[in-house]
Short mmCIF file of C-alpha atoms in Angstrom, two decimals:
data_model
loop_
_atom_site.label_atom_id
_atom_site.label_comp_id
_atom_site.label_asym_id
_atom_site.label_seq_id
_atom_site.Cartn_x
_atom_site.Cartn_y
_atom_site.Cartn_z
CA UNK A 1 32.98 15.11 107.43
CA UNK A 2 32.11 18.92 107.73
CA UNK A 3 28.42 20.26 107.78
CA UNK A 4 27.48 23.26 106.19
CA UNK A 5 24.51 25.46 107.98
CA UNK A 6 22.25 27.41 105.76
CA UNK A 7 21.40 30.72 108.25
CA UNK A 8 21.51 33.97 106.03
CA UNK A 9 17.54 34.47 105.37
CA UNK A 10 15.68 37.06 106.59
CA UNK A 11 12.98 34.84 108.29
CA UNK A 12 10.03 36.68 107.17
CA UNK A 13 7.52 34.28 108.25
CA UNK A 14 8.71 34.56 111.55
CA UNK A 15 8.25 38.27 112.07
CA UNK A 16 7.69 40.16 114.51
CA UNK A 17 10.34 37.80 116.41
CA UNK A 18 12.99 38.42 113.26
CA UNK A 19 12.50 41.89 112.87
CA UNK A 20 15.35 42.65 115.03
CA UNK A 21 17.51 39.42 115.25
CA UNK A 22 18.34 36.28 112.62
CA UNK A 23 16.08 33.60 112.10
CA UNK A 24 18.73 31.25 113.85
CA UNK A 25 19.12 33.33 116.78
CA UNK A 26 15.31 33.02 117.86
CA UNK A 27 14.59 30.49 120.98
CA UNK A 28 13.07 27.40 120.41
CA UNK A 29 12.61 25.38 123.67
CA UNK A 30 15.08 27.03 126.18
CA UNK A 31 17.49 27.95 123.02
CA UNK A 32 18.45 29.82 119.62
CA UNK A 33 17.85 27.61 116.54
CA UNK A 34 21.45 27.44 115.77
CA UNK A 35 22.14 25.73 119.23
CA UNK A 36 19.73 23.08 118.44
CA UNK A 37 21.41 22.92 114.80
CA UNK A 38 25.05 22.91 116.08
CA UNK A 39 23.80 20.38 119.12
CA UNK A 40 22.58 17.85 116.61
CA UNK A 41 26.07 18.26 113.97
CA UNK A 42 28.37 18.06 117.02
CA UNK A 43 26.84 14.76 118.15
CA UNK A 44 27.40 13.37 114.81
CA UNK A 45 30.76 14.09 115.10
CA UNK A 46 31.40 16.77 112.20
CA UNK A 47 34.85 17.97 111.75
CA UNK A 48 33.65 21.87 110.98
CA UNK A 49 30.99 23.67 110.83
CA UNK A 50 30.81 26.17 107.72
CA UNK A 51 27.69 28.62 108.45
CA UNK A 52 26.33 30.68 105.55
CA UNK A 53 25.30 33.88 107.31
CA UNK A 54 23.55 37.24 104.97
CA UNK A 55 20.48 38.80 107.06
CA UNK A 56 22.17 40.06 110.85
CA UNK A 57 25.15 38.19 110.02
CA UNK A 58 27.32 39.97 112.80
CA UNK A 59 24.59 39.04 115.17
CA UNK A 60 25.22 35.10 114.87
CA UNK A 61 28.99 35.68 114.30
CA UNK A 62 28.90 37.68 117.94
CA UNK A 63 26.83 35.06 119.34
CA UNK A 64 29.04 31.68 118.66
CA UNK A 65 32.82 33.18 117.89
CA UNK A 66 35.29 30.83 116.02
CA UNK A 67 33.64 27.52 117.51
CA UNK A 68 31.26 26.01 119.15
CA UNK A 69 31.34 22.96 121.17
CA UNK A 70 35.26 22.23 120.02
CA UNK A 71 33.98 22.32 116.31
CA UNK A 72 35.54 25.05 114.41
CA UNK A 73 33.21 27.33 112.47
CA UNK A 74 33.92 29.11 109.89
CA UNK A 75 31.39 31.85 108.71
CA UNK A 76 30.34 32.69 104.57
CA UNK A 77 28.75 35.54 103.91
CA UNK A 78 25.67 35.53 101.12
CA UNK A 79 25.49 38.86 100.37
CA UNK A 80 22.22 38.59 98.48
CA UNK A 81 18.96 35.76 98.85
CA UNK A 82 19.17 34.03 95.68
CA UNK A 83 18.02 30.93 96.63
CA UNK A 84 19.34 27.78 98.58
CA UNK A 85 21.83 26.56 95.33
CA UNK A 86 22.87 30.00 95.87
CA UNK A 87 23.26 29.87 99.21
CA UNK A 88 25.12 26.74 99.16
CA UNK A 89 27.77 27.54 96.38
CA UNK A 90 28.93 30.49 98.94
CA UNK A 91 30.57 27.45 101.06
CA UNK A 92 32.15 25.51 98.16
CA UNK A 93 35.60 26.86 98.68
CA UNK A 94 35.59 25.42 101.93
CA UNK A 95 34.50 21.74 101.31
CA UNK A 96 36.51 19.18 99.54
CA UNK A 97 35.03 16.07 100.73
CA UNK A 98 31.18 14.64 100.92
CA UNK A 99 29.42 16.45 103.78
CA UNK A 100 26.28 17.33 105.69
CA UNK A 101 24.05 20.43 104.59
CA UNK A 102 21.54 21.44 107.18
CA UNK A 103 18.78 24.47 106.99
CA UNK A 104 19.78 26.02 110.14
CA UNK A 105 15.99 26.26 110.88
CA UNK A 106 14.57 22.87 111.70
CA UNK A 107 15.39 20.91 115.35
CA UNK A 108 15.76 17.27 114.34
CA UNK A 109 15.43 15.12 116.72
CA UNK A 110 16.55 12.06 115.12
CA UNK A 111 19.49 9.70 114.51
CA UNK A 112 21.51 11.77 112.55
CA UNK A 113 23.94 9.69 112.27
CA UNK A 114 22.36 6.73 110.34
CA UNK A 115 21.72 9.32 107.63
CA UNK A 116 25.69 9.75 107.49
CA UNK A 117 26.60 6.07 107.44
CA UNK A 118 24.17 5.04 104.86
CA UNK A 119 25.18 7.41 102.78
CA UNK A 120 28.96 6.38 103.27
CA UNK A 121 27.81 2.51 102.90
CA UNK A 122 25.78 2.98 99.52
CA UNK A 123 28.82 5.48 98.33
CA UNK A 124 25.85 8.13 97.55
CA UNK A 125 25.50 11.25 95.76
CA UNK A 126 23.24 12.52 97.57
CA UNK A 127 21.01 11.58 100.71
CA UNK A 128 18.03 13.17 101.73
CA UNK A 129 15.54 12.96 104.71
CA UNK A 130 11.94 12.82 103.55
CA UNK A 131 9.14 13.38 105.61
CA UNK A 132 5.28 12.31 105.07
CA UNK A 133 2.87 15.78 105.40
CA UNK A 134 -0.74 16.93 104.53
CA UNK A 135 -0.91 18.13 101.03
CA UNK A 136 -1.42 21.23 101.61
CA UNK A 137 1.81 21.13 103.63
CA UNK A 138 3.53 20.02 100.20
CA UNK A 139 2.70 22.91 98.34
CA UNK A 140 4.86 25.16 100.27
CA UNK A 141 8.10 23.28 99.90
CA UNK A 142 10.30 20.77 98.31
CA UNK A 143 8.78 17.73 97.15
CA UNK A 144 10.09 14.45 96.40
CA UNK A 145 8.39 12.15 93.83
CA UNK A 146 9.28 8.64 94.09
CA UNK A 147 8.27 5.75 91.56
CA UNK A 148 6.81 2.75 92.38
CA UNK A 149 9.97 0.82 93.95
CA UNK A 150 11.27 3.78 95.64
CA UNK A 151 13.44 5.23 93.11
CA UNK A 152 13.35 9.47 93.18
CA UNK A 153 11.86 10.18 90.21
CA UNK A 154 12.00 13.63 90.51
CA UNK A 155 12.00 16.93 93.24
CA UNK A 156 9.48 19.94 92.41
CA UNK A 157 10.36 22.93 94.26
CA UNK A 158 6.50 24.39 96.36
CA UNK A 159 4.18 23.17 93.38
CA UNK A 160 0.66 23.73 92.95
CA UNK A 161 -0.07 20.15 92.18
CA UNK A 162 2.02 18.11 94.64
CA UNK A 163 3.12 14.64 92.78
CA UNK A 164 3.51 13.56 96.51
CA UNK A 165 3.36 14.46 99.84
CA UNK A 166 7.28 13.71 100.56
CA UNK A 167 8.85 17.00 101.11
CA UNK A 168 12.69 17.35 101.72
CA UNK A 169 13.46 18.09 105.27
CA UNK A 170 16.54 20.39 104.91
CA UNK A 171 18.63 17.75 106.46
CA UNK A 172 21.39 15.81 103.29
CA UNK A 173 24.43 14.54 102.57
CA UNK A 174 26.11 14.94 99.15
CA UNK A 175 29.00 14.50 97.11
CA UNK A 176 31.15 17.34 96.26
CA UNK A 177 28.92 16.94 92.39
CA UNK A 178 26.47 19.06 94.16
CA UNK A 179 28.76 22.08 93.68
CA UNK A 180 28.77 21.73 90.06
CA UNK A 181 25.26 20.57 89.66
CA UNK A 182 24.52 24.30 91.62
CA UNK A 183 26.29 26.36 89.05
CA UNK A 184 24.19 25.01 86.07
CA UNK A 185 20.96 26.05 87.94
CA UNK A 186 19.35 28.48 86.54
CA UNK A 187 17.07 30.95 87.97
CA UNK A 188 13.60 29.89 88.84
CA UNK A 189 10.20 31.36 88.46
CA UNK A 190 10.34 32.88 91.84
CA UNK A 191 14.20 34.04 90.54
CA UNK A 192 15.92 32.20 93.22
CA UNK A 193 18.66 29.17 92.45
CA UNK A 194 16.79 25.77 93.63
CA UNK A 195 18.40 23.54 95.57
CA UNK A 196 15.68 20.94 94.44
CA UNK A 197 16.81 22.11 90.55
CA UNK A 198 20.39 21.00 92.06
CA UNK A 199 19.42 17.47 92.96
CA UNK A 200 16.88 16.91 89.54
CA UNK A 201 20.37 17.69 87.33
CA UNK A 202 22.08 14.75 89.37
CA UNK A 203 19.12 12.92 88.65
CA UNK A 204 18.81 13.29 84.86
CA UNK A 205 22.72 12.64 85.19
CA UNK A 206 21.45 8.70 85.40
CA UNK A 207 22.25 8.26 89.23
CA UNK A 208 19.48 5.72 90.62
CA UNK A 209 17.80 6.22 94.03
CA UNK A 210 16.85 4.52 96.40
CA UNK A 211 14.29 4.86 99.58
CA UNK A 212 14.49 2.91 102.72
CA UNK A 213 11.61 1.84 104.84
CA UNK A 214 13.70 2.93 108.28
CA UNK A 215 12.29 5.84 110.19
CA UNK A 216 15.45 7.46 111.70
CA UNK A 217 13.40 9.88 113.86
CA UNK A 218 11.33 13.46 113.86
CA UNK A 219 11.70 16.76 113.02
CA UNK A 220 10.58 20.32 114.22
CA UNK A 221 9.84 22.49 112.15
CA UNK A 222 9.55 26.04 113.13
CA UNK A 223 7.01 27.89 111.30
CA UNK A 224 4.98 31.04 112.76
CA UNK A 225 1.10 29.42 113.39
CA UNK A 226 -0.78 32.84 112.96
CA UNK A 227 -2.54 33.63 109.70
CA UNK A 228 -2.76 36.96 108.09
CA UNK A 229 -5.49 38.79 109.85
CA UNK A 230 -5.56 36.38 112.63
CA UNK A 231 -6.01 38.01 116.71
CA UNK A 232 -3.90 34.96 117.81
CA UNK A 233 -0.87 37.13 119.01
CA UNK A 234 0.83 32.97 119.71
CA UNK A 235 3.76 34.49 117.35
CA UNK A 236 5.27 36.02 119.99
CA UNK A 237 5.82 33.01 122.03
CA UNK A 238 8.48 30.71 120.27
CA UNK A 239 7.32 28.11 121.93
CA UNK A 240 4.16 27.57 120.39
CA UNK A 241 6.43 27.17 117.18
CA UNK A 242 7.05 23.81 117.67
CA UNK A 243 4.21 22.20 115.37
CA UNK A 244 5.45 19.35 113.34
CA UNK A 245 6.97 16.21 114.96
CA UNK A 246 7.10 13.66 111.52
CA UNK A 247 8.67 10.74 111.26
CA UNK A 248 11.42 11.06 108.51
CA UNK A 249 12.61 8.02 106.46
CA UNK A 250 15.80 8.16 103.92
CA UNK A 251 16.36 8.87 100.12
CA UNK A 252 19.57 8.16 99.13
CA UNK A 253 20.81 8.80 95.05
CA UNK A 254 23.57 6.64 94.23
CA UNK A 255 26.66 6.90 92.43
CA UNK A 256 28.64 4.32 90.19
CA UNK A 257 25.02 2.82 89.49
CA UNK A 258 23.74 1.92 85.68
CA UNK A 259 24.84 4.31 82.91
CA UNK A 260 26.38 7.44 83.95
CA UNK A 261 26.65 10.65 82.63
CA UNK A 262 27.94 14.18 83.44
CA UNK A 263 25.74 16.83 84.08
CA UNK A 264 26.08 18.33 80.52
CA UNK A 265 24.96 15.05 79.21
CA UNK A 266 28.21 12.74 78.71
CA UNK A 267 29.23 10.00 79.36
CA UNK A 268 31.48 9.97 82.41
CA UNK A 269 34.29 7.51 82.00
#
């Protein structure tokens, strides 16, 4: 299975330390983000990484050269932010086959590879690592809605009213569909192309979800702790941006479940 790495953003909301390097490229505990990224893929046992690179591309593509760790990479460029869908589509000529799509700026440190096997066991469209947070915390991301038994119900990309406080962890595995379901995005509010507007198509498809109680393990995020105005000049130390360790449990969506249909709205035979 290959893993494609999301690493062409600008990383804004890590500035100063971006101004003059990627996002991916800035230390976290001894080492860039990518390394942890790559680290955690590698173990699983990925076949190639493909690495969607846009904001100081030639930096990263200087830094790791043609592979890392015996893994073949093979480098996308996303010559504008539009969005994660966006983002994503970039790599589609080079995947033919489920895979793993990471945000290359989050250190898991979990058991990746459950996430991989379950979704290979349940034959899923998509599987996504949730994680519980404040909800404040929700309305700055991706936010999964679940119903009563576990089912996704929905994802709501950084709303003002948070249906839960299950955010998406930029850690999934999907089907190839995903490709397709990314081209019939359109264009949010904010003007970018969702990823979360990705996985509600392949939900209103008629794919059924399903949660499982399992904690697989945590996740780092990596988010600048200073507030506009603030004195706190912690920013400039990347290791005070380790500040979430959650415990992350699994949302899988399921395929050949119930009645099907294609993203336009018929029925798949």
């Amino acid at each position: 299975m290959d893993a494609v790495v999301l690493a062409a953003g600008e990383g804004s909301r890590l500035r100063p330390l971006t101004d003059q390097r990627p996002k991916g490229l800035v230390d976290v505990a001894g080492k860039p983000l990518l390394t942890h990224c790559f680290d955690a893929l590698v173990d699983i046992g990925v076949d190639e990484l493909v690495v969607v690179v846009g904001y100081r591309k030639a930096d990263i593509i200087d830094h790791y050269g043609d592979q890392y760790g015996g893994v073949p990479i093979t480098y996308v460029h996303q010559r504008e932010q539009l969005g994660l869908a966006h983002a994503l589509l970039q790599a589609e000529p080079y995947v033919d086959d489920d895979f793993v799509l990471v945000n290359g700026d989050n250190v898991f440190r979990a058991d990746l590879t459950t996430a991989v096997d379950r979704h290979r066991e349940s034959e899923s469209e998509a599987t996504l690592l949730v994680e519980d947070v404040t909800e404040e915390k929700a309305k700055t991301t991706g936010v999964a809605e679940t119903g009563a038994d576990g089912t996704l119900v929905s994802l709501v990309e950084k709303p003002d009213d948070p249906p839960s406080t299950l955010i998406q962890t930029g850690f999934f595995v999907f089907s190839t569909l995903i490709f397709h379901a990314c081209h019939l995005v359109q264009p949010s509010d904010r003007g970018e192309y969702e990823l979360t507007d990705a996985i509600g198509l392949l939900i209103g498809s008629g794919r059924t979800s399903r949660r499982s109680n399992s904690t697989v393990g945590g996740r780092t995020s990596t988010r600048c702790p200073t507030s506009k105005g603030s004195n706190d000049n912690s920013a400039s130390d990347p290791t005070k941006l380790l500040l979430s360790r959650r415990a992350l449990t699994l949302v899988r969506l399921l395929r050949g479940s119930g009645q099907e249909h294609d993203l336009a709205g018929h029925e798949l035979e």
